[in-house]
mmCIF file of C-alpha atoms in Angstrom:
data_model
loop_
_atom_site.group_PDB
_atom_site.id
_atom_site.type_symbol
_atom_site.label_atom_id
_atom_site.label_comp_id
_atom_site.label_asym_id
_atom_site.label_seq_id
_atom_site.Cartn_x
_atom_site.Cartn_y
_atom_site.Cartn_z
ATOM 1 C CA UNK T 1 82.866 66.029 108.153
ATOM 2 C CA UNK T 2 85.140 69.064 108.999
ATOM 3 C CA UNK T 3 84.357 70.242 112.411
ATOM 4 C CA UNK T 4 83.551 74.393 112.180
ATOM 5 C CA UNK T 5 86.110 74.810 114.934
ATOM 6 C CA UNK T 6 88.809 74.337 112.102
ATOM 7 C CA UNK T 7 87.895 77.508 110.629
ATOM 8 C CA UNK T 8 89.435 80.436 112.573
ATOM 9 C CA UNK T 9 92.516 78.341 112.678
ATOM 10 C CA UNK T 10 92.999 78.462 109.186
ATOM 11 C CA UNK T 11 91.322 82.143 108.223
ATOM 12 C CA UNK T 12 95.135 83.493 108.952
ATOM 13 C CA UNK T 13 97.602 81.685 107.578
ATOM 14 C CA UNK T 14 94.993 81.605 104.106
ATOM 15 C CA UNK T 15 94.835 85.304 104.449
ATOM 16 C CA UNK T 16 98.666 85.546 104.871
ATOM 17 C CA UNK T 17 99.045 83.185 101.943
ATOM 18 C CA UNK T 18 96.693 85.351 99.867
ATOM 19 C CA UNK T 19 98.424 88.373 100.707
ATOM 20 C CA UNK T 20 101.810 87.034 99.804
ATOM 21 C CA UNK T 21 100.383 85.629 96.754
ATOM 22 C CA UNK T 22 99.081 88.910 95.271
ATOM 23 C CA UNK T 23 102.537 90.723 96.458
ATOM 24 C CA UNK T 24 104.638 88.841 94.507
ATOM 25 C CA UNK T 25 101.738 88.292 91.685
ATOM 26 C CA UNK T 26 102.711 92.343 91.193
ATOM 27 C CA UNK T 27 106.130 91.907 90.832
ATOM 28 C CA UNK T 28 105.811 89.165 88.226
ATOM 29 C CA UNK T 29 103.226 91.636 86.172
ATOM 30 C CA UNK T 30 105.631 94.154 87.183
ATOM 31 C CA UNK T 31 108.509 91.538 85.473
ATOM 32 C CA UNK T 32 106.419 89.880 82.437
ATOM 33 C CA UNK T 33 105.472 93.592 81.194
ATOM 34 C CA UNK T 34 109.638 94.626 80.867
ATOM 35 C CA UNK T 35 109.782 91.164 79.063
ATOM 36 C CA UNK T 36 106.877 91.863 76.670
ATOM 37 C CA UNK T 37 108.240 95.437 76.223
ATOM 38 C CA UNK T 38 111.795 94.245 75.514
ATOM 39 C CA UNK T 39 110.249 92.060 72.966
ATOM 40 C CA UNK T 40 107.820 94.145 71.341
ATOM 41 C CA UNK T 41 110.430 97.417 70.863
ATOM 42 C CA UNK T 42 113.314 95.098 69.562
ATOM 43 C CA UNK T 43 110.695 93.879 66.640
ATOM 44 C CA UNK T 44 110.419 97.260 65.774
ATOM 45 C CA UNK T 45 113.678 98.734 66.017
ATOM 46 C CA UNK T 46 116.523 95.753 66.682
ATOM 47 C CA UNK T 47 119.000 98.527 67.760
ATOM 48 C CA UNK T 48 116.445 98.798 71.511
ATOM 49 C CA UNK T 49 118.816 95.907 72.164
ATOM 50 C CA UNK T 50 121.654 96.960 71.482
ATOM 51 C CA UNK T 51 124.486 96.757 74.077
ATOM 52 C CA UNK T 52 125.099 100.664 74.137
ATOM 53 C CA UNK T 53 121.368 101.260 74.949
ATOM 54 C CA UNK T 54 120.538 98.324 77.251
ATOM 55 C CA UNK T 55 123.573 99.944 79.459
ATOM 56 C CA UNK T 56 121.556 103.263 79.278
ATOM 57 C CA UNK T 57 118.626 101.511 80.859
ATOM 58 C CA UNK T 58 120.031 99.243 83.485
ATOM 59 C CA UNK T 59 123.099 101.661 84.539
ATOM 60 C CA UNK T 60 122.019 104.868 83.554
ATOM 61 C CA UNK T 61 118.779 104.568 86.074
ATOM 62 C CA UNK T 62 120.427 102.677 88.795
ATOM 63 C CA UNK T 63 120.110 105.620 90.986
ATOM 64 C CA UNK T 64 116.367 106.093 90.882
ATOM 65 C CA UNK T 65 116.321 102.073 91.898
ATOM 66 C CA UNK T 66 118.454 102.377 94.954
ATOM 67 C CA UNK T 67 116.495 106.011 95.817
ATOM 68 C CA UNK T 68 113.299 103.852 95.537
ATOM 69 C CA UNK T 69 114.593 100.991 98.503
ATOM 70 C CA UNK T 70 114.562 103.660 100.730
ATOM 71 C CA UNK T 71 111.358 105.161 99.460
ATOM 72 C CA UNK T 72 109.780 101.763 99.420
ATOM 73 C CA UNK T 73 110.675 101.782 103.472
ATOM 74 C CA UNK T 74 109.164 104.392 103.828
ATOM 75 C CA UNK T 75 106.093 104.076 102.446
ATOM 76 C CA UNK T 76 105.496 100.813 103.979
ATOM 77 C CA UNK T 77 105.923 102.455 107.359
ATOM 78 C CA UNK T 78 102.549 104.535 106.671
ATOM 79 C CA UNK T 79 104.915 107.827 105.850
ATOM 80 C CA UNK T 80 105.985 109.512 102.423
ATOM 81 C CA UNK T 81 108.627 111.765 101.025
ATOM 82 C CA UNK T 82 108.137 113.866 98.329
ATOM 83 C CA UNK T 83 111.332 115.642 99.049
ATOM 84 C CA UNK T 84 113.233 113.194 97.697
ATOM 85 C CA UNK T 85 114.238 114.831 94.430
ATOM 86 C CA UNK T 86 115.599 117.949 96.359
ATOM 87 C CA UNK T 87 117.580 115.743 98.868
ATOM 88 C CA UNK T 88 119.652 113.723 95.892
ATOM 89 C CA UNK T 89 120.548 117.331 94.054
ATOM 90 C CA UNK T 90 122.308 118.581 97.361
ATOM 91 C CA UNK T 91 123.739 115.531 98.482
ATOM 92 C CA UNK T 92 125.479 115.301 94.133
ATOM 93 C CA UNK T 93 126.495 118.692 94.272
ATOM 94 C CA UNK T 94 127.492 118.351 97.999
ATOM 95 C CA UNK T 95 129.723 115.264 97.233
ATOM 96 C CA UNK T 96 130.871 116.906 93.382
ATOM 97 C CA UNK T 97 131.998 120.236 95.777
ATOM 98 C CA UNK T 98 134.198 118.631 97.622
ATOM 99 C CA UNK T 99 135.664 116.627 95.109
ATOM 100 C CA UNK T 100 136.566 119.384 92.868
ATOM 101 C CA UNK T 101 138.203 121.077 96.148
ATOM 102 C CA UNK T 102 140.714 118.217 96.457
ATOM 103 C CA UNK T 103 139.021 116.284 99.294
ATOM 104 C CA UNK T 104 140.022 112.849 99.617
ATOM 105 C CA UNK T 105 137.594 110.818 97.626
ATOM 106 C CA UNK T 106 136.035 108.737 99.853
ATOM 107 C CA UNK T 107 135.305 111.517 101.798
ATOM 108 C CA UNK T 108 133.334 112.918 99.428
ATOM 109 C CA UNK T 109 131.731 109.525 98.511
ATOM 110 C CA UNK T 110 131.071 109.215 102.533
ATOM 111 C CA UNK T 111 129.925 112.733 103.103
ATOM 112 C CA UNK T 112 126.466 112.467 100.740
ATOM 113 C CA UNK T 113 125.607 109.686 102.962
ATOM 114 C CA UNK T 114 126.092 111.325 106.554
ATOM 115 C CA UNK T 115 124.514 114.799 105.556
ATOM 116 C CA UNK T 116 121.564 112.054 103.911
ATOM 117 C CA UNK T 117 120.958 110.477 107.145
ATOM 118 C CA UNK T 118 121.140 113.569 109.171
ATOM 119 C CA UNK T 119 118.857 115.472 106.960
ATOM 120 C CA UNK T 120 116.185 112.514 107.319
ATOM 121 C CA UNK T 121 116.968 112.147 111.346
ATOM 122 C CA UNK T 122 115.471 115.399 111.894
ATOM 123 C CA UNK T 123 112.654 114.849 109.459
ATOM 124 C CA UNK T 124 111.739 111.670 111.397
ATOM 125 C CA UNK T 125 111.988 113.219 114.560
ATOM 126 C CA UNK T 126 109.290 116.206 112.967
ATOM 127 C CA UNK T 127 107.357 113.166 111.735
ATOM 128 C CA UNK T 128 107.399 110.933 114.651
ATOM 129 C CA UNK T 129 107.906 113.353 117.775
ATOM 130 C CA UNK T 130 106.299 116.663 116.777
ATOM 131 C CA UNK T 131 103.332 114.182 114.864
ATOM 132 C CA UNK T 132 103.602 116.781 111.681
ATOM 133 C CA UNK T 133 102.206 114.868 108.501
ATOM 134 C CA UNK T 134 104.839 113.237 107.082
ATOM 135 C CA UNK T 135 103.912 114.998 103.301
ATOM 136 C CA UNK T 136 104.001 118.555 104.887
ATOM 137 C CA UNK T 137 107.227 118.029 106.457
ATOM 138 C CA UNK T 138 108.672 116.724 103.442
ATOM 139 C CA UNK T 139 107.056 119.499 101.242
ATOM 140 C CA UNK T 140 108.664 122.170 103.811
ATOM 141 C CA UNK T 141 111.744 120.009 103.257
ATOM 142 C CA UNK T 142 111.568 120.136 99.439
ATOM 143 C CA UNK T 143 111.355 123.794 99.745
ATOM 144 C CA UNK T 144 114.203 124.295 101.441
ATOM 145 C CA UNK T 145 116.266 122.385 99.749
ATOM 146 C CA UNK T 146 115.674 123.455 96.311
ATOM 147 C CA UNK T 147 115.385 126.888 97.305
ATOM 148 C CA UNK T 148 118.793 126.477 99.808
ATOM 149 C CA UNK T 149 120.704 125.045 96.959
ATOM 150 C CA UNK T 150 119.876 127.438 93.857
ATOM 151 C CA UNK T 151 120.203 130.191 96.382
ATOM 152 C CA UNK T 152 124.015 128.808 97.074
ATOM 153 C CA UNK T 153 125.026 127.696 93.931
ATOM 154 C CA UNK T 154 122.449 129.701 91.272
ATOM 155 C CA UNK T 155 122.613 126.571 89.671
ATOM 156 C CA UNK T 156 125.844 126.740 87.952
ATOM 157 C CA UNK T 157 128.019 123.827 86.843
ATOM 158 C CA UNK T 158 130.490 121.798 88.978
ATOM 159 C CA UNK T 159 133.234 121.062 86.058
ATOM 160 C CA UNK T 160 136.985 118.941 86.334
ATOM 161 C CA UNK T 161 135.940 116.275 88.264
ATOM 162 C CA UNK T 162 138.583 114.097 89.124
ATOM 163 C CA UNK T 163 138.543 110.894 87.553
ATOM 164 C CA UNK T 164 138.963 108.607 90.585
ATOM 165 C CA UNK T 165 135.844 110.045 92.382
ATOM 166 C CA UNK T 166 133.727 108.818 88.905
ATOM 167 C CA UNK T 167 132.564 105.864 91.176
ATOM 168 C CA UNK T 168 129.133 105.234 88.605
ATOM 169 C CA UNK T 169 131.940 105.091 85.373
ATOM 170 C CA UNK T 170 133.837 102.177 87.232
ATOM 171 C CA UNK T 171 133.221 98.835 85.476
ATOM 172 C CA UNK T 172 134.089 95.417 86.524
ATOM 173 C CA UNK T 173 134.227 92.493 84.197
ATOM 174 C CA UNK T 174 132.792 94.658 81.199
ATOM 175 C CA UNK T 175 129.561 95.667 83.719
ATOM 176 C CA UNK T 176 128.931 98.930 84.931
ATOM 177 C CA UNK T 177 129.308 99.636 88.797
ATOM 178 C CA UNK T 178 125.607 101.027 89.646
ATOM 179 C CA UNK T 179 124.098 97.561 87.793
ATOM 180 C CA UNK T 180 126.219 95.877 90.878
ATOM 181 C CA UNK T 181 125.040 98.252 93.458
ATOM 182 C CA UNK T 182 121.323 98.083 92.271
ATOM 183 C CA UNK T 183 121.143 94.596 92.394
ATOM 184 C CA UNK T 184 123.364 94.165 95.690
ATOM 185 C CA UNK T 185 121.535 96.880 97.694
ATOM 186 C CA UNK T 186 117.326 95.344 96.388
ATOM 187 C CA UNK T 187 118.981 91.833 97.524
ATOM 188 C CA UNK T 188 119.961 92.912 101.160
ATOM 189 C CA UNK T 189 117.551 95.395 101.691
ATOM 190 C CA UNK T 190 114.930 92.604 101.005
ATOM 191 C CA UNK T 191 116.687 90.067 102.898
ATOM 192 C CA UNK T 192 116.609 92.256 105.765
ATOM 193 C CA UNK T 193 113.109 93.537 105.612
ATOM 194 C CA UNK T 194 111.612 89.654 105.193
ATOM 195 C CA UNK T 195 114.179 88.568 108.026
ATOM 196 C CA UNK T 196 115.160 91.259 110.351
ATOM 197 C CA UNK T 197 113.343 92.166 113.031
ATOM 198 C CA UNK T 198 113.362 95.706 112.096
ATOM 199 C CA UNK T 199 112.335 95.049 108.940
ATOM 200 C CA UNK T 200 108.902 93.350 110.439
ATOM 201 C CA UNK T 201 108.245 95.954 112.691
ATOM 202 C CA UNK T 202 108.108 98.834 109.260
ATOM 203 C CA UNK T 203 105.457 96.181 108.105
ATOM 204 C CA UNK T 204 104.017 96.349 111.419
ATOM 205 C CA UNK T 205 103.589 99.987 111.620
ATOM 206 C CA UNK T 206 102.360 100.491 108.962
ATOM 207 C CA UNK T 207 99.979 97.694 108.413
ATOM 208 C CA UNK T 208 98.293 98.954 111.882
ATOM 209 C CA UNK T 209 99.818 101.125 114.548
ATOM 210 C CA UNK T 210 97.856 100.575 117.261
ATOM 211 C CA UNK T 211 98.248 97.217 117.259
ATOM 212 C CA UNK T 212 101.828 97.869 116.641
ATOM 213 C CA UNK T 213 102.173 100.095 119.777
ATOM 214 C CA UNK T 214 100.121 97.425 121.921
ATOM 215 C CA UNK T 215 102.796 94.837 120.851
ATOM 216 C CA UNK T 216 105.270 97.145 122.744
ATOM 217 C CA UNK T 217 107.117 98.177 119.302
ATOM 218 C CA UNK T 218 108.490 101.947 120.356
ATOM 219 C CA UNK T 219 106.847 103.435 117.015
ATOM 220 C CA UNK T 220 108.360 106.647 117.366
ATOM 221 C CA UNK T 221 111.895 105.417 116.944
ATOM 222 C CA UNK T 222 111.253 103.161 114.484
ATOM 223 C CA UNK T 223 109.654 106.086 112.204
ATOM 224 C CA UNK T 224 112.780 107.822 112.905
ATOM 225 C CA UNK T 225 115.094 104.633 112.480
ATOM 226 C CA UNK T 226 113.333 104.462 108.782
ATOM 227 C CA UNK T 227 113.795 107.710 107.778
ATOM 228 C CA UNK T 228 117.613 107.497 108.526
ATOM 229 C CA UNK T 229 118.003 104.004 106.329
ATOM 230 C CA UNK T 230 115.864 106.573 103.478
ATOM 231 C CA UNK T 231 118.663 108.888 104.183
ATOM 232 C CA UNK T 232 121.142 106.420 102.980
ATOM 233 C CA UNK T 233 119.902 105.295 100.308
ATOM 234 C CA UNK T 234 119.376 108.407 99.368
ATOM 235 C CA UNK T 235 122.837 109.264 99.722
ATOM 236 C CA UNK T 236 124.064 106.365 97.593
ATOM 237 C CA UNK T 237 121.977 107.695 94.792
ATOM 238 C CA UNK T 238 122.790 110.773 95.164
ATOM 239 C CA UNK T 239 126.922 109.713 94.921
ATOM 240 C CA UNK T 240 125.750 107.599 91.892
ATOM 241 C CA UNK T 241 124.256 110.501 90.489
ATOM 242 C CA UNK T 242 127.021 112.933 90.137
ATOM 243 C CA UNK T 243 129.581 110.267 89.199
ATOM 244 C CA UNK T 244 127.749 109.130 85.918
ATOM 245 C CA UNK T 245 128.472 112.291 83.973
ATOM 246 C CA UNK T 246 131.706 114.402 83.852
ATOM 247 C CA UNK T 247 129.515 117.004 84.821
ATOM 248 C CA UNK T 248 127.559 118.299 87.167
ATOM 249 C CA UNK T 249 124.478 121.222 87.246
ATOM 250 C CA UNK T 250 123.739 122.056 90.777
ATOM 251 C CA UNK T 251 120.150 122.063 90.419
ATOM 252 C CA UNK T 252 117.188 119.757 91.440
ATOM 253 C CA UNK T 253 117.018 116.588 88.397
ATOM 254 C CA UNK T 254 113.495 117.391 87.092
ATOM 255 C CA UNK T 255 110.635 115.012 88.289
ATOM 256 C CA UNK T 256 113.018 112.900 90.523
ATOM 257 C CA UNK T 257 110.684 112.740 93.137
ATOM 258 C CA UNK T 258 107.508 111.596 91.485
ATOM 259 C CA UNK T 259 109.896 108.647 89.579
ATOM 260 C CA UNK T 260 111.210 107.101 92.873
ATOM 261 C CA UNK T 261 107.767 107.548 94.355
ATOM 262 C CA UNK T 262 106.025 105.829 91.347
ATOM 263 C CA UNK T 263 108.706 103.248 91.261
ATOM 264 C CA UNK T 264 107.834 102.004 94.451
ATOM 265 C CA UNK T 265 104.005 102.041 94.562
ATOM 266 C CA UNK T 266 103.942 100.577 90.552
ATOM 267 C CA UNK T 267 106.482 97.819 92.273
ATOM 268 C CA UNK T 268 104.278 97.235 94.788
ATOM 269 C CA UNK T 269 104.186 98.709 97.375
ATOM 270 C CA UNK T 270 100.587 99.940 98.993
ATOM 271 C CA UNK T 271 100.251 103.710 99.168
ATOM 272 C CA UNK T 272 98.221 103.103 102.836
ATOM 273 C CA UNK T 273 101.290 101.303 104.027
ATOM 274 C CA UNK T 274 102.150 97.638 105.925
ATOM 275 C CA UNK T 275 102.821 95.736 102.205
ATOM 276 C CA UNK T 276 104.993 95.715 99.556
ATOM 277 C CA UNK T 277 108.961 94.554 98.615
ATOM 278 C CA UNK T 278 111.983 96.785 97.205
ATOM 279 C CA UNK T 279 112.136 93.663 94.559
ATOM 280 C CA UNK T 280 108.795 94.966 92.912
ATOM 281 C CA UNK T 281 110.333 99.100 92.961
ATOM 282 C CA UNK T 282 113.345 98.211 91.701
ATOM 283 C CA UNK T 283 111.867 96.285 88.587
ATOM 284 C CA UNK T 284 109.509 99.294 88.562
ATOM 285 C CA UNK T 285 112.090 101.575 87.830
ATOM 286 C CA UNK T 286 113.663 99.537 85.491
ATOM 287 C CA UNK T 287 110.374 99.793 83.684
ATOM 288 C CA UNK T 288 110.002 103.399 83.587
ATOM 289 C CA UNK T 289 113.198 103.294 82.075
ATOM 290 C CA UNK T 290 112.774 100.895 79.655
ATOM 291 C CA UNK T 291 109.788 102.806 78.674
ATOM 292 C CA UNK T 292 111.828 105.814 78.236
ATOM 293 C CA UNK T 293 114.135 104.754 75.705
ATOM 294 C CA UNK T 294 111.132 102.638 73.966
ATOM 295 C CA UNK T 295 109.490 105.788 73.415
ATOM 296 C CA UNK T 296 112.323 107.008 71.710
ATOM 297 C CA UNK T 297 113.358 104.100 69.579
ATOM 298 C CA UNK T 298 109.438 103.901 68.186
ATOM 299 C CA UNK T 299 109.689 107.800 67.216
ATOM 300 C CA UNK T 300 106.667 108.917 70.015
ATOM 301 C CA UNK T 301 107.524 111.698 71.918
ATOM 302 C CA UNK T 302 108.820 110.738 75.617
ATOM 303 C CA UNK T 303 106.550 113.721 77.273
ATOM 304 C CA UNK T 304 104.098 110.471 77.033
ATOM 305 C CA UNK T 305 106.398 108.965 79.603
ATOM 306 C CA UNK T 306 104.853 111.408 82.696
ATOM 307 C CA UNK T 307 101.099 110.157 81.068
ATOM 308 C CA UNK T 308 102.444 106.691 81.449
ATOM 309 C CA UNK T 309 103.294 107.371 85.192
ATOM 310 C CA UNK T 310 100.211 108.641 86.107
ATOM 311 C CA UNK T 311 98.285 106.279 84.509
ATOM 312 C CA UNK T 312 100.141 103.049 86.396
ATOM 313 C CA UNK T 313 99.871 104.988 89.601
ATOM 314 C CA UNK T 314 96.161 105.237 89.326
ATOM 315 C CA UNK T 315 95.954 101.179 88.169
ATOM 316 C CA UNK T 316 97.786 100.868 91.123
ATOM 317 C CA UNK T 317 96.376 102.490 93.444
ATOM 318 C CA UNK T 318 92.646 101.425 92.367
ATOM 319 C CA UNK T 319 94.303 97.773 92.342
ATOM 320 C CA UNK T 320 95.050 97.972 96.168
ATOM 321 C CA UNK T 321 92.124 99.145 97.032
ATOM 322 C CA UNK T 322 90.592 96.325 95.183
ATOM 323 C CA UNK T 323 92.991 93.978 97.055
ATOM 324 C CA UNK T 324 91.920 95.291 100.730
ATOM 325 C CA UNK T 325 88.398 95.211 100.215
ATOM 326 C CA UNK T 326 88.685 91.507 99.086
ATOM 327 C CA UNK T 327 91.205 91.135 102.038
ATOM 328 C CA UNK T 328 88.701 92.726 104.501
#
């Protein structure tokens, strides 16, 4: 007969277990629905797989993926960043700026990335130091930045950009350059985050503070430390961004924000914080976009692709709830 002392010692790993279980059971729902979609659309309309338009999904949106790693960080921390969207616009027209001014081009690859992390520095330091909620210092921040940049530029067009600086037109063996830095960056950046011991201590904080703090983790930095590595990313995506057309429009792109924001948490990642992988986002946002073209290859109108957002973020949302109480 199994003695009751056995119990508590295996309540914790079987919780852990559980947990992993469900984490990765979203990013194989996450996974089987772009495989049913892929199939579904191409018996429809054959030309959904098409070479031309699986480029268009994969490359095309390979900068809302890497935005969404940093997001994902974020958000498992216990913080969030609606500013997002307003961040990527001035770091592309930041980077296309200098380009079209004759800067070398790696500085103006580089620059995007240190004006990212700065930017985020001091809206850790708000977050972490001055305790503001992290959504009103990011709304301030969206503010500013949308208003700071149309106020600079009045939106017009950044035109004759070189063709060297074109980073996201770059291919290598037939394959577009942002597929390799989507996939390179979700592979590190998870990596890191199951094996680094930064990485545990985001999962930490978020997943419970206090006993975070008690552990002797220095939670203030660490919130700031995040917010940098968002900055980064954010940067990247940003460079990747103003490279994929031969144009640029100094303006905010439309609805950024909620995309990267609904990658993650459809991927994933709990809106409360402490669980979650940049695997699941990435795939997410990969789905959104394979959703967007399938909308447009089955003749509905893609306005239904915001409806489709909401609705997953509300499945998902209720879904982790679900998974908590059970948890609990």
């Amino acid at each position: 007969m199994t003695s009751p002392l056995a119990t508590p010692r295996l309540t914790a790993p079987v919780r852990r277990l559980a947990t992993t279980l469900e984490a990765n059971g979203q990013e194989l729902v996450v996974f089987a629905v772009i495989v049913v979609l892929f199939a579904v659309v191409a018996m429809i309309n054959p030309r959904f797989l098409s070479d031309t338009n699986l480029t268009t999904i994969f490359s095309g949106n390979a900068y809302v993926a890497v935005a969404a790693i940093g997001m994902t960080l974020v958000i498992i921390s216990g913080n969030i960043d609606v500013s997002v969207g307003s961040l990527i616009g001035v770091l592309a027209t930041i980077s296309g700026t200098l380009a079209v001014n004759g800067y070398p081009i790696i500085i103006c690859w580089l620059a995007p990335l240190v004006v990212g992390i700065a930017i985020n520095a001091f809206v850790g330091v708000l977050v972490a130091y001055v305790r503001i909620p992290s959504i009103v210092v990011t709304l301030g921040m969206l503010s500013v930045l949308k208003g700071g940049l149309i106020s600079a530029t009045a939106g017009a067009w950044i035109n004759d950009l070189p063709p060297d600086f074109m980073l996201a037109q770059f291919r290598l063996f037939g394959i577009p350059s942002p597929i390799y830095f989507m996939v390179a960056l979700t592979i590190l950046a998870a990596l890191w985050m199951r094996h680094s011991g930064f990485g545990r201590t985001i999962y930490a904080i978020g997943g419970n503070p206090d006993a975070a703090r008690v552990a002797g983790i220095r939670i203030e930095r660490s919130i700031v430390g995040v917010f940098m590595i968002h900055g980064f990313f954010a940067g990247i995506a940003a460079v990747l961004f103003a490279t994929q057309l031969q144009v640029i429009q100094s303006t905010v792109p439309p609805n950024l924000e909620l995309t990267v924001i609904t990658a993650s948490v459809v991927g994933g990642v709990s809106i409360l914080g402490g669980t979650g992988t940049v695997i699941g986002s990435t795939l997410a946002a990969i789905l959104f976009a394979a959703i967007g073209s399938a909308l447009i290859f089955t003749n509905v109108s893609a306005y239904w692709l915001r409806a489709v957002q909401g609705l997953l973020i509300l499945a998902t949302v209720l879904a982790d709830m679900a998974r908590r109480r059970r948890l609990r």
